[in-house]
Tab-separated table of C-alpha atoms and ligand atoms in Angstrom:
chain	number	residue	atom	x	y	z
C	104	MET	CA	32.350	-56.491	-59.554
C	105	LYS	CA	31.699	-52.929	-58.446
C	106	ALA	CA	33.852	-51.306	-55.774
C	107	LEU	CA	34.746	-47.894	-54.377
C	108	THR	CA	38.259	-46.926	-55.419
C	109	TRP	CA	40.585	-44.090	-54.406
C	110	HIS	CA	42.103	-41.811	-57.040
C	111	GLY	CA	43.483	-38.915	-55.012
C	112	LYS	CA	42.286	-36.271	-52.597
C	113	SER	CA	38.458	-36.042	-52.532
C	114	ASP	CA	38.289	-38.486	-55.448
C	115	ILE	CA	36.507	-41.768	-54.655
C	116	ARG	CA	34.894	-43.543	-57.610
C	117	CYS	CA	32.521	-46.447	-58.046
C	118	GLU	CA	34.190	-48.603	-60.681
C	119	SER	CA	34.222	-52.095	-62.177
C	120	VAL	CA	37.212	-54.080	-60.928
C	121	PRO	CA	38.190	-57.783	-61.093
C	122	ASP	CA	36.459	-60.091	-58.601
C	123	PRO	CA	38.665	-61.219	-55.700
C	124	LYS	CA	39.908	-64.816	-55.676
C	125	ILE	CA	41.031	-67.209	-52.967
C	126	GLU	CA	44.825	-66.732	-52.684
C	127	ASP	CA	45.572	-68.799	-49.588
C	128	THR	CA	43.980	-71.850	-48.026
C	129	ARG	CA	42.857	-69.797	-45.022
C	130	ASP	CA	40.956	-67.248	-47.200
C	131	VAL	CA	37.237	-66.939	-47.703
C	132	ILE	CA	35.356	-64.723	-50.140
C	133	ILE	CA	32.271	-62.952	-48.877
C	134	LYS	CA	29.448	-61.332	-50.818
C	135	VAL	CA	29.110	-58.010	-49.053
C	136	THR	CA	25.611	-57.268	-47.775
C	137	SER	CA	26.480	-54.069	-45.843
C	138	CYS	CA	29.537	-51.873	-45.448
C	139	ALA	CA	30.087	-48.477	-43.849
C	140	ILE	CA	32.214	-45.372	-44.265
C	141	CYS	CA	34.463	-44.714	-41.251
C	142	GLY	CA	36.055	-41.513	-39.995
C	143	SER	CA	39.354	-43.246	-40.774
C	144	ASP	CA	38.284	-43.428	-44.440
C	145	LEU	CA	38.026	-39.643	-44.336
C	146	HIS	CA	41.782	-39.407	-43.645
C	147	ILE	CA	42.240	-41.333	-46.937
C	148	TYR	CA	39.645	-39.148	-48.679
C	149	ASP	CA	41.468	-36.043	-47.425
C	150	GLY	CA	44.730	-37.390	-48.829
C	151	VAL	CA	46.606	-37.503	-45.504
C	152	ILE	CA	47.295	-41.280	-45.488
C	153	PRO	CA	50.581	-42.023	-47.282
C	154	ASP	CA	51.204	-44.862	-49.736
C	155	MET	CA	47.740	-45.029	-51.315
C	156	HIS	CA	47.808	-45.975	-55.000
C	157	SER	CA	45.320	-44.839	-57.620
C	158	GLY	CA	42.633	-47.516	-57.988
C	159	ASP	CA	43.010	-49.003	-54.479
C	160	ILE	CA	39.716	-50.428	-53.175
C	161	VAL	CA	38.785	-48.739	-49.892
C	162	GLY	CA	36.612	-49.713	-46.920
C	163	HIS	CA	37.131	-51.655	-43.714
C	164	GLU	CA	33.724	-51.952	-42.033
C	165	THR	CA	32.187	-54.882	-43.836
C	166	MET	CA	29.894	-57.852	-43.400
C	167	GLY	CA	28.312	-60.361	-45.697
C	168	GLU	CA	27.689	-63.927	-46.693
C	169	VAL	CA	30.429	-66.502	-47.262
C	170	VAL	CA	30.396	-67.635	-50.915
C	171	GLU	CA	33.771	-69.392	-51.261
C	172	VAL	CA	35.881	-71.137	-48.623
C	173	GLY	CA	39.587	-72.032	-48.698
C	174	SER	CA	40.451	-75.525	-47.460
C	175	GLY	CA	42.064	-74.126	-44.299
C	176	ALA	CA	39.155	-71.956	-43.154
C	177	THR	CA	37.513	-74.903	-41.479
C	178	ASN	CA	35.271	-72.947	-39.113
C	179	LEU	CA	33.239	-71.322	-41.908
C	180	LYS	CA	30.972	-72.700	-44.603
C	181	ILE	CA	29.182	-71.290	-47.622
C	182	GLY	CA	26.112	-69.344	-46.566
C	183	ASP	CA	27.433	-68.257	-43.138
C	184	ARG	CA	26.703	-64.605	-42.298
C	185	VAL	CA	29.798	-62.911	-40.856
C	186	VAL	CA	31.112	-59.538	-39.673
C	187	VAL	CA	34.754	-58.918	-40.631
C	188	PRO	CA	37.128	-57.036	-38.251
C	189	PHE	CA	39.111	-54.248	-39.933
C	190	THR	CA	42.317	-55.692	-38.487
C	191	ILE	CA	43.871	-58.624	-40.356
C	192	SER	CA	45.427	-61.053	-37.884
C	193	CYS	CA	47.051	-64.478	-38.179
C	194	GLY	CA	45.974	-65.731	-34.754
C	195	GLU	CA	49.306	-67.490	-34.150
C	196	CYS	CA	52.099	-64.934	-33.744
C	197	PHE	CA	53.515	-63.463	-30.516
C	198	PHE	CA	50.983	-60.600	-30.551
C	199	CYS	CA	47.869	-62.479	-31.703
C	200	LYS	CA	48.457	-65.113	-29.013
C	201	ARG	CA	48.409	-62.354	-26.405
C	202	GLY	CA	45.219	-60.765	-27.787
C	203	PHE	CA	47.045	-57.841	-29.434
C	204	PHE	CA	45.504	-58.668	-32.829
C	205	SER	CA	46.140	-55.193	-34.287
C	206	GLY	CA	49.843	-55.777	-33.582
C	207	CYS	CA	49.961	-59.004	-35.670
C	208	GLU	CA	53.516	-59.376	-36.939
C	209	ARG	CA	52.609	-61.535	-39.927
C	210	SER	CA	49.719	-59.851	-41.700
C	211	ASN	CA	51.539	-56.840	-43.171
C	212	PRO	CA	53.514	-57.976	-46.221
C	213	ASN	CA	54.944	-54.435	-46.476
C	214	LYS	CA	56.118	-54.285	-42.869
C	215	ALA	CA	59.545	-52.913	-43.830
C	216	ARG	CA	57.916	-49.660	-44.975
C	217	ALA	CA	55.977	-49.324	-41.732
C	218	GLU	CA	59.138	-50.050	-39.726
C	219	LYS	CA	60.875	-47.119	-41.403
C	220	LEU	CA	58.147	-44.743	-40.278
C	221	TRP	CA	57.153	-46.206	-36.899
C	222	GLY	CA	60.026	-48.452	-35.781
C	223	HIS	CA	57.822	-51.558	-35.914
C	224	SER	CA	54.866	-52.532	-38.052
C	225	PRO	CA	51.315	-53.051	-36.805
C	226	ALA	CA	48.878	-55.518	-38.432
C	227	GLY	CA	47.715	-55.191	-42.016
C	228	LEU	CA	44.330	-53.490	-42.429
C	229	PHE	CA	41.641	-53.770	-45.101
C	230	GLY	CA	41.623	-50.937	-47.615
C	231	TYR	CA	44.096	-48.789	-45.722
C	232	SER	CA	47.180	-48.079	-47.857
C	233	HIS	CA	50.176	-50.121	-48.972
C	234	LEU	CA	51.973	-49.078	-45.790
C	235	LEU	CA	49.456	-51.324	-43.993
C	236	GLY	CA	49.529	-54.224	-46.408
C	237	GLY	CA	47.876	-53.062	-49.639
C	238	TYR	CA	44.797	-55.226	-48.961
C	239	SER	CA	41.680	-54.526	-51.016
C	240	GLY	CA	38.902	-53.050	-48.912
C	241	GLY	CA	35.306	-53.994	-48.316
C	242	GLN	CA	33.333	-51.142	-49.904
C	243	ALA	CA	32.731	-53.547	-52.744
C	244	GLU	CA	30.424	-56.337	-53.871
C	245	TYR	CA	32.895	-59.034	-52.786
C	246	LEU	CA	35.799	-59.154	-50.339
C	247	ARG	CA	38.660	-61.602	-49.883
C	248	VAL	CA	39.119	-62.213	-46.159
C	249	PRO	CA	42.593	-63.543	-45.225
C	250	TYR	CA	43.030	-65.628	-42.040
C	251	ALA	CA	39.293	-66.240	-42.148
C	252	ASP	CA	39.605	-68.868	-39.433
C	253	VAL	CA	40.614	-66.058	-37.016
C	254	GLY	CA	38.863	-62.820	-37.996
C	255	PRO	CA	35.207	-63.010	-38.972
C	256	ILE	CA	32.514	-63.603	-36.362
C	257	LYS	CA	29.302	-65.469	-37.247
C	258	VAL	CA	26.058	-63.557	-36.760
C	259	PRO	CA	23.388	-65.296	-34.667
C	260	ASP	CA	19.954	-65.620	-36.299
C	261	GLY	CA	17.516	-62.817	-35.727
C	262	LEU	CA	19.969	-59.885	-35.780
C	263	SER	CA	19.877	-57.354	-38.637
C	264	ASP	CA	22.969	-56.184	-40.533
C	265	GLU	CA	22.546	-52.754	-38.965
C	266	GLN	CA	22.692	-54.162	-35.425
C	267	VAL	CA	25.991	-56.002	-35.940
C	268	LEU	CA	27.867	-54.235	-38.779
C	269	PHE	CA	29.710	-51.887	-36.416
C	270	LEU	CA	31.331	-54.816	-34.618
C	271	SER	CA	33.792	-54.562	-37.526
C	272	ASP	CA	35.280	-51.373	-36.069
C	273	ILE	CA	33.533	-48.455	-34.383
C	274	PHE	CA	31.748	-50.335	-31.601
C	275	PRO	CA	34.872	-52.209	-30.401
C	276	THR	CA	36.848	-48.984	-30.875
C	277	GLY	CA	34.502	-46.881	-28.756
C	278	TYR	CA	34.287	-49.684	-26.208
C	279	MET	CA	38.064	-50.048	-26.028
C	280	ALA	CA	38.356	-46.285	-25.547
C	281	ALA	CA	36.107	-46.524	-22.494
C	282	ASP	CA	37.722	-49.759	-21.312
C	283	PHE	CA	41.131	-47.992	-21.318
C	284	CYS	CA	39.694	-45.487	-18.798
C	285	ASP	CA	39.441	-48.180	-16.094
C	286	ILE	CA	36.158	-46.634	-14.972
C	287	LYS	CA	35.290	-46.666	-11.264
C	288	PRO	CA	31.921	-45.774	-9.706
C	289	GLY	CA	31.488	-42.018	-9.578
C	290	ASP	CA	33.894	-41.324	-12.441
C	291	THR	CA	33.496	-38.478	-14.909
C	292	ILE	CA	34.784	-39.209	-18.418
C	293	ALA	CA	35.231	-36.560	-21.124
C	294	VAL	CA	34.929	-37.564	-24.785
C	295	TRP	CA	36.258	-35.296	-27.535
C	296	GLY	CA	34.487	-35.920	-30.853
C	297	CYS	CA	30.840	-36.958	-31.219
C	298	GLY	CA	31.308	-38.707	-34.539
C	299	PRO	CA	30.369	-42.387	-34.731
C	300	VAL	CA	33.395	-43.448	-32.639
C	301	GLY	CA	32.733	-40.827	-29.965
C	302	GLN	CA	29.063	-41.891	-29.827
C	303	MET	CA	30.113	-45.514	-29.217
C	304	ALA	CA	32.605	-44.363	-26.574
C	305	ILE	CA	29.904	-42.389	-24.736
C	306	LYS	CA	27.483	-45.351	-24.647
C	307	SER	CA	30.317	-47.683	-23.625
C	308	ALA	CA	31.490	-45.389	-20.815
C	309	PHE	CA	27.979	-45.565	-19.337
C	310	LEU	CA	27.840	-49.352	-19.885
C	311	LEU	CA	31.102	-49.619	-17.947
C	312	GLY	CA	29.736	-47.589	-15.050
C	313	ALA	CA	30.675	-43.942	-15.582
C	314	GLU	CA	28.586	-41.563	-13.516
C	315	ARG	CA	28.954	-38.635	-15.915
C	316	VAL	CA	30.151	-38.294	-19.481
C	317	ILE	CA	31.050	-34.882	-20.881
C	318	ALA	CA	30.927	-34.842	-24.706
C	319	VAL	CA	32.716	-32.196	-26.794
C	320	ASP	CA	31.995	-31.313	-30.449
C	321	THR	CA	30.423	-28.446	-32.354
C	322	VAL	CA	28.055	-30.181	-34.794
C	323	PRO	CA	24.518	-29.667	-33.369
C	324	GLU	CA	22.992	-33.022	-34.382
C	325	ARG	CA	26.028	-34.911	-33.079
C	326	LEU	CA	25.836	-33.079	-29.742
C	327	ALA	CA	22.090	-33.787	-29.635
C	328	LEU	CA	22.700	-37.525	-30.144
C	329	ALA	CA	25.340	-37.511	-27.389
C	330	GLN	CA	22.872	-35.799	-25.082
C	331	LYS	CA	20.271	-38.459	-25.921
C	332	SER	CA	22.761	-41.041	-24.650
C	333	GLY	CA	22.953	-39.126	-21.368
C	334	ALA	CA	26.072	-36.978	-21.884
C	335	ILE	CA	26.555	-33.376	-20.771
C	336	THR	CA	27.466	-31.621	-24.024
C	337	LEU	CA	29.923	-28.800	-24.690
C	338	ASP	CA	30.354	-26.884	-27.958
C	339	PHE	CA	34.041	-26.129	-28.558
C	340	MET	CA	33.228	-23.188	-30.833
C	341	ASP	CA	31.070	-21.479	-28.197
C	342	GLU	CA	32.652	-22.395	-24.892
C	343	ASP	CA	36.100	-22.570	-23.343
C	344	ILE	CA	36.366	-26.322	-22.882
C	345	TYR	CA	39.024	-26.223	-20.173
C	346	ASP	CA	37.070	-23.663	-18.100
C	347	ARG	CA	33.806	-25.563	-18.458
C	348	ILE	CA	35.407	-28.867	-17.452
C	349	GLN	CA	37.029	-27.137	-14.467
C	350	ASP	CA	33.565	-25.869	-13.416
C	351	LEU	CA	31.976	-29.291	-13.844
C	352	THR	CA	34.661	-31.079	-11.794
C	353	ASN	CA	35.170	-28.543	-8.986
C	354	GLY	CA	38.540	-27.631	-10.429
C	355	ARG	CA	39.977	-31.141	-10.280
C	356	GLY	CA	39.662	-32.255	-13.912
C	357	VAL	CA	38.033	-35.372	-15.369
C	358	ASP	CA	39.040	-38.867	-14.247
C	359	ALA	CA	39.760	-39.837	-17.841
C	360	SER	CA	39.683	-38.243	-21.278
C	361	ILE	CA	38.960	-39.936	-24.590
C	362	ASP	CA	40.322	-38.452	-27.818
C	363	ALA	CA	37.905	-39.688	-30.509
C	364	VAL	CA	38.958	-37.000	-32.994
C	365	GLY	CA	42.555	-37.647	-34.048
C	366	SER	CA	44.806	-35.882	-36.493
C	367	GLU	CA	42.287	-33.691	-38.285
C	368	ALA	CA	40.963	-31.763	-35.286
C	369	HIS	CA	39.362	-28.411	-35.958
C	370	GLY	CA	40.748	-25.539	-33.991
C	371	THR	CA	38.951	-22.745	-32.283
C	372	GLY	CA	41.293	-20.112	-33.593
C	373	SER	CA	43.594	-20.860	-30.659
C	374	PHE	CA	47.309	-20.252	-31.219
C	375	ASP	CA	48.291	-23.923	-31.145
C	376	SER	CA	45.668	-24.943	-33.710
C	377	LEU	CA	46.690	-22.115	-36.064
C	378	ILE	CA	50.304	-23.320	-35.932
C	379	ASP	CA	49.146	-26.912	-36.624
C	380	ARG	CA	47.266	-25.751	-39.700
C	381	VAL	CA	50.197	-23.819	-41.122
C	382	LYS	CA	52.655	-26.661	-40.460
C	383	VAL	CA	50.484	-29.344	-42.039
C	384	ALA	CA	49.663	-27.134	-45.030
C	385	THR	CA	53.356	-26.481	-45.657
C	386	PHE	CA	54.410	-30.132	-45.127
C	387	MET	CA	56.352	-29.156	-41.979
C	388	GLY	CA	54.052	-31.223	-39.773
C	389	THR	CA	52.010	-34.414	-40.055
C	390	ASP	CA	49.076	-33.989	-37.650
C	391	ARG	CA	46.879	-31.427	-35.883
C	392	PRO	CA	46.874	-32.680	-32.279
C	393	HIS	CA	44.880	-29.802	-30.758
C	394	VAL	CA	42.427	-32.177	-29.058
C	395	LEU	CA	45.159	-34.295	-27.519
C	396	ARG	CA	46.743	-31.206	-25.941
C	397	GLN	CA	43.400	-30.091	-24.565
C	398	ALA	CA	42.569	-33.582	-23.262
C	399	ILE	CA	45.865	-33.707	-21.361
C	400	HIS	CA	45.195	-30.339	-19.708
C	401	CYS	CA	41.638	-31.325	-18.733
C	402	THR	CA	42.542	-34.671	-17.121
C	403	ARG	CA	42.958	-34.790	-13.340
C	404	ASN	CA	46.237	-35.746	-11.653
C	405	PHE	CA	46.920	-39.488	-12.079
C	406	GLY	CA	44.059	-39.751	-14.571
C	407	THR	CA	44.060	-41.487	-17.965
C	408	VAL	CA	44.178	-40.159	-21.500
C	409	SER	CA	42.671	-42.730	-23.872
C	410	ILE	CA	43.458	-42.115	-27.540
C	411	VAL	CA	41.530	-43.786	-30.350
C	412	GLY	CA	41.488	-40.905	-32.820
C	413	VAL	CA	44.146	-41.810	-35.357
C	414	TYR	CA	47.449	-39.938	-35.697
C	415	GLY	CA	49.911	-40.572	-38.502
C	416	GLY	CA	53.339	-39.268	-37.686
C	417	PHE	CA	55.217	-36.860	-35.445
C	418	LEU	CA	53.125	-34.738	-33.127
C	419	ASP	CA	54.172	-31.281	-32.156
C	420	LYS	CA	53.970	-29.407	-28.827
C	421	ILE	CA	52.421	-32.200	-26.773
C	422	PRO	CA	52.479	-31.000	-23.143
C	423	MET	CA	54.535	-33.870	-21.742
C	424	GLY	CA	55.486	-31.647	-18.815
C	425	SER	CA	51.875	-31.638	-17.707
C	426	ALA	CA	51.632	-35.407	-18.176
C	427	ILE	CA	54.785	-36.458	-16.321
C	428	ASN	CA	54.472	-34.035	-13.446
C	429	ARG	CA	50.859	-35.039	-12.817
C	430	GLY	CA	51.220	-38.785	-13.330
C	431	LEU	CA	48.949	-39.262	-16.337
C	432	THR	CA	48.541	-42.656	-17.985
C	433	PHE	CA	48.322	-42.784	-21.789
C	434	ARG	CA	46.561	-45.672	-23.476
C	435	MET	CA	45.985	-45.948	-27.220
C	436	ALA	CA	45.650	-48.414	-30.074
C	437	GLN	CA	44.274	-49.390	-33.394
C	438	THR	CA	41.639	-51.671	-31.938
C	439	PRO	CA	42.478	-55.378	-31.570
C	440	VAL	CA	38.909	-56.008	-32.764
C	441	GLN	CA	38.929	-59.805	-32.446
C	442	ARG	CA	39.623	-59.487	-28.727
C	443	TYR	CA	36.320	-57.670	-28.097
C	444	LEU	CA	34.040	-59.473	-30.553
C	445	PRO	CA	32.490	-62.277	-28.458
C	446	LEU	CA	31.877	-59.938	-25.511
C	447	LEU	CA	30.294	-57.203	-27.611
C	448	MET	CA	28.207	-59.602	-29.724
C	449	ASP	CA	26.869	-60.858	-26.416
C	450	ARG	CA	25.955	-57.329	-25.297
C	451	ILE	CA	24.057	-56.807	-28.588
C	452	VAL	CA	22.248	-60.145	-28.282
C	453	LYS	CA	21.216	-59.263	-24.715
C	454	GLY	CA	19.879	-55.908	-25.924
C	455	GLU	CA	22.260	-53.859	-23.752
C	456	ILE	CA	23.134	-51.749	-26.804
C	457	ASP	CA	21.930	-51.393	-30.388
C	458	PRO	CA	24.808	-49.753	-32.293
C	459	SER	CA	22.551	-48.902	-35.259
C	460	PHE	CA	21.516	-45.705	-33.429
C	461	VAL	CA	24.249	-43.746	-35.269
C	462	ILE	CA	23.026	-44.525	-38.826
C	463	THR	CA	21.619	-41.511	-40.654
C	464	HIS	CA	22.264	-42.379	-44.319
C	465	THR	CA	21.915	-45.559	-46.379
C	466	GLY	CA	22.762	-45.908	-50.075
C	467	THR	CA	24.184	-48.124	-52.800
C	468	LEU	CA	27.843	-48.378	-53.873
C	469	GLU	CA	26.996	-45.975	-56.705
C	470	ASP	CA	25.924	-43.432	-54.061
C	471	GLY	CA	29.274	-43.980	-52.289
C	472	PRO	CA	31.267	-41.092	-53.811
C	473	ASP	CA	28.531	-38.561	-52.959
C	474	LEU	CA	28.036	-40.004	-49.500
C	475	TYR	CA	31.784	-39.717	-48.756
C	476	LYS	CA	31.416	-35.997	-49.351
C	477	THR	CA	28.188	-35.724	-47.358
C	478	PHE	CA	29.829	-37.507	-44.396
C	479	ARG	CA	33.078	-35.522	-44.564
C	480	ASP	CA	31.329	-32.167	-44.840
C	481	LYS	CA	28.679	-33.166	-42.234
C	482	GLN	CA	25.959	-32.125	-44.671
C	483	ASP	CA	22.346	-33.193	-44.343
C	484	SER	CA	22.885	-34.019	-40.617
C	485	CYS	CA	25.017	-36.993	-41.635
C	486	ILE	CA	26.502	-39.016	-38.779
C	487	LYS	CA	27.040	-42.512	-40.213
C	488	VAL	CA	26.696	-43.947	-43.718
C	489	VAL	CA	25.856	-47.581	-44.535
C	490	LEU	CA	26.157	-48.843	-48.114
C	491	LYS	CA	24.288	-51.852	-49.494
C	492	PRO	CA	26.124	-53.203	-52.545
N	81	NAD	N1	41.797	-46.578	-33.047
N	81	NAD	C1	41.047	-47.192	-33.934
N	81	NAD	O1	41.142	-48.403	-34.083
N	81	NAD	C2	40.053	-46.398	-34.720
N	81	NAD	C3	38.962	-47.039	-35.314
N	81	NAD	C4	38.014	-46.255	-35.986
N	81	NAD	C5	38.180	-44.883	-36.087
N	81	NAD	N2	39.276	-44.307	-35.515
N	81	NAD	C6	39.502	-42.859	-35.552
N	81	NAD	O2	38.579	-42.234	-34.672
N	81	NAD	C7	38.403	-40.866	-35.081
N	81	NAD	C8	36.925	-40.548	-35.120
N	81	NAD	O3	36.242	-41.338	-36.081
N	81	NAD	P1	34.731	-41.004	-36.482
N	81	NAD	O4	34.270	-42.064	-37.410
N	81	NAD	O5	33.921	-40.731	-35.279
N	81	NAD	O6	35.023	-39.659	-37.349
N	81	NAD	P2	34.302	-38.271	-37.602
N	81	NAD	O7	35.226	-37.530	-38.481
N	81	NAD	O8	32.893	-38.475	-38.066
N	81	NAD	O9	34.216	-37.594	-36.161
N	81	NAD	C9	35.149	-36.715	-35.660
N	81	NAD	C10	34.397	-35.673	-34.843
N	81	NAD	O10	35.344	-34.852	-34.169
N	81	NAD	C11	34.807	-33.549	-34.110
N	81	NAD	N3	35.870	-32.595	-33.807
N	81	NAD	C12	36.744	-31.991	-34.663
N	81	NAD	N4	37.538	-31.142	-33.993
N	81	NAD	C13	37.179	-31.210	-32.688
N	81	NAD	C14	37.622	-30.542	-31.513
N	81	NAD	N5	38.599	-29.633	-31.558
N	81	NAD	N6	37.023	-30.867	-30.329
N	81	NAD	C15	36.020	-31.785	-30.273
N	81	NAD	N7	35.536	-32.422	-31.375
N	81	NAD	C16	36.118	-32.140	-32.563
N	81	NAD	C17	34.158	-33.381	-35.468
N	81	NAD	O11	33.206	-32.323	-35.481
N	81	NAD	C18	33.526	-34.747	-35.679
N	81	NAD	O12	32.182	-34.796	-35.230
N	81	NAD	C19	39.111	-40.752	-36.431
N	81	NAD	O13	40.390	-40.195	-36.234
N	81	NAD	C20	39.257	-42.186	-36.880
N	81	NAD	O14	40.371	-42.364	-37.740
N	81	NAD	C21	40.190	-45.051	-34.830
N	82	ZN	ZN1	37.574	-47.432	-39.138
N	83	ZN	ZN1	49.440	-62.558	-35.769
């Protein structure tokens, strides 16, 4: 089959690789009908995710048709159309039973490596390094889905791939980000990053009752899309974000902040972001947490900082003094996707949201390598790429 494979920084190729096979009774194989490129894939593309091996198949936002079923995946049959969560979860362990599917303690066969870095291992993920299980990803013609009796959700008739594909990741992620904010009537929520995840967070914050959403980015078409969803938009290259948020909240700060940017934040030439750049470039630091610092400063006393942008390692100069003295709550996670799926499928079926509004580019797997670059460099007004194998 054809698949997108990683070969080093900025080097994704469309290659022929062996077809996946059933390896466990609970596996199914799906024929991929649509898959997408995520902002998290860009961390792989940029070479900042450790433990990737040359030839690894990437991709974790995938849906398709079931073509082979293991004897233990009793809920699915050949021909079912399913969306596959990016988190691989057994459904039976301590964490899965409590709904913390992205904390599954059984699905990462390489958990010892993750424990060395993080103390404990999270769940295995599709196409996201050997540190997180070494599973082949779904930017491919076929995908092996482990624990298929737990993960995939069946698609009701009448919905297009585009309407449901993002249930695999960015819609639950944006929704969780807003959910973490515990939104009350009258609340103002600030969202850093108007990429696909930020866009989903903005829509979700309104769905959950926010009165105002302030969206921060610098890419004009992304700010325009945020504005279309009803957000007040701020350009971090043109405006002082802290001052503007102070003005908009009568000096109190926002009720909650969402960091939908993560470790590769762009700076504004500010001192902290210059130091981040030098440290990461010289291997003295792992992340560039400029947005997280700013989000902390802009959140009101006893407010919440909700983090869904991904960080990898040890963050520098986080203003914990501001957080502890002012009673901030931090919430963050790789999304336990399965937990949100029935609820969010229902919202799509009812027409409360159509997540396809972020799609700007569609191509084949062969177009994949070019579209990775287009998405990373935000060329051609690219916001979200869908590939049709
Ligand atoms: N927690 C999870 O489970 C989960 C799931 C999916 C994605 N993610 C993470 O969410 C983040 C966003 O993903 P995406 O697909 O939207 O990616 P993206 O790269 O398309 O979007 C990031 C956006 O942040 C903007 N940005 C950069 N610096 C900024 C700054 N200083 N202030 C404000 N905005 C800034 C960029 O211009 C860009 O539009 C990534 O870190 C990704 O890894 C997390
Ligand atoms: Zn993702
Ligand atoms: Zn589990």
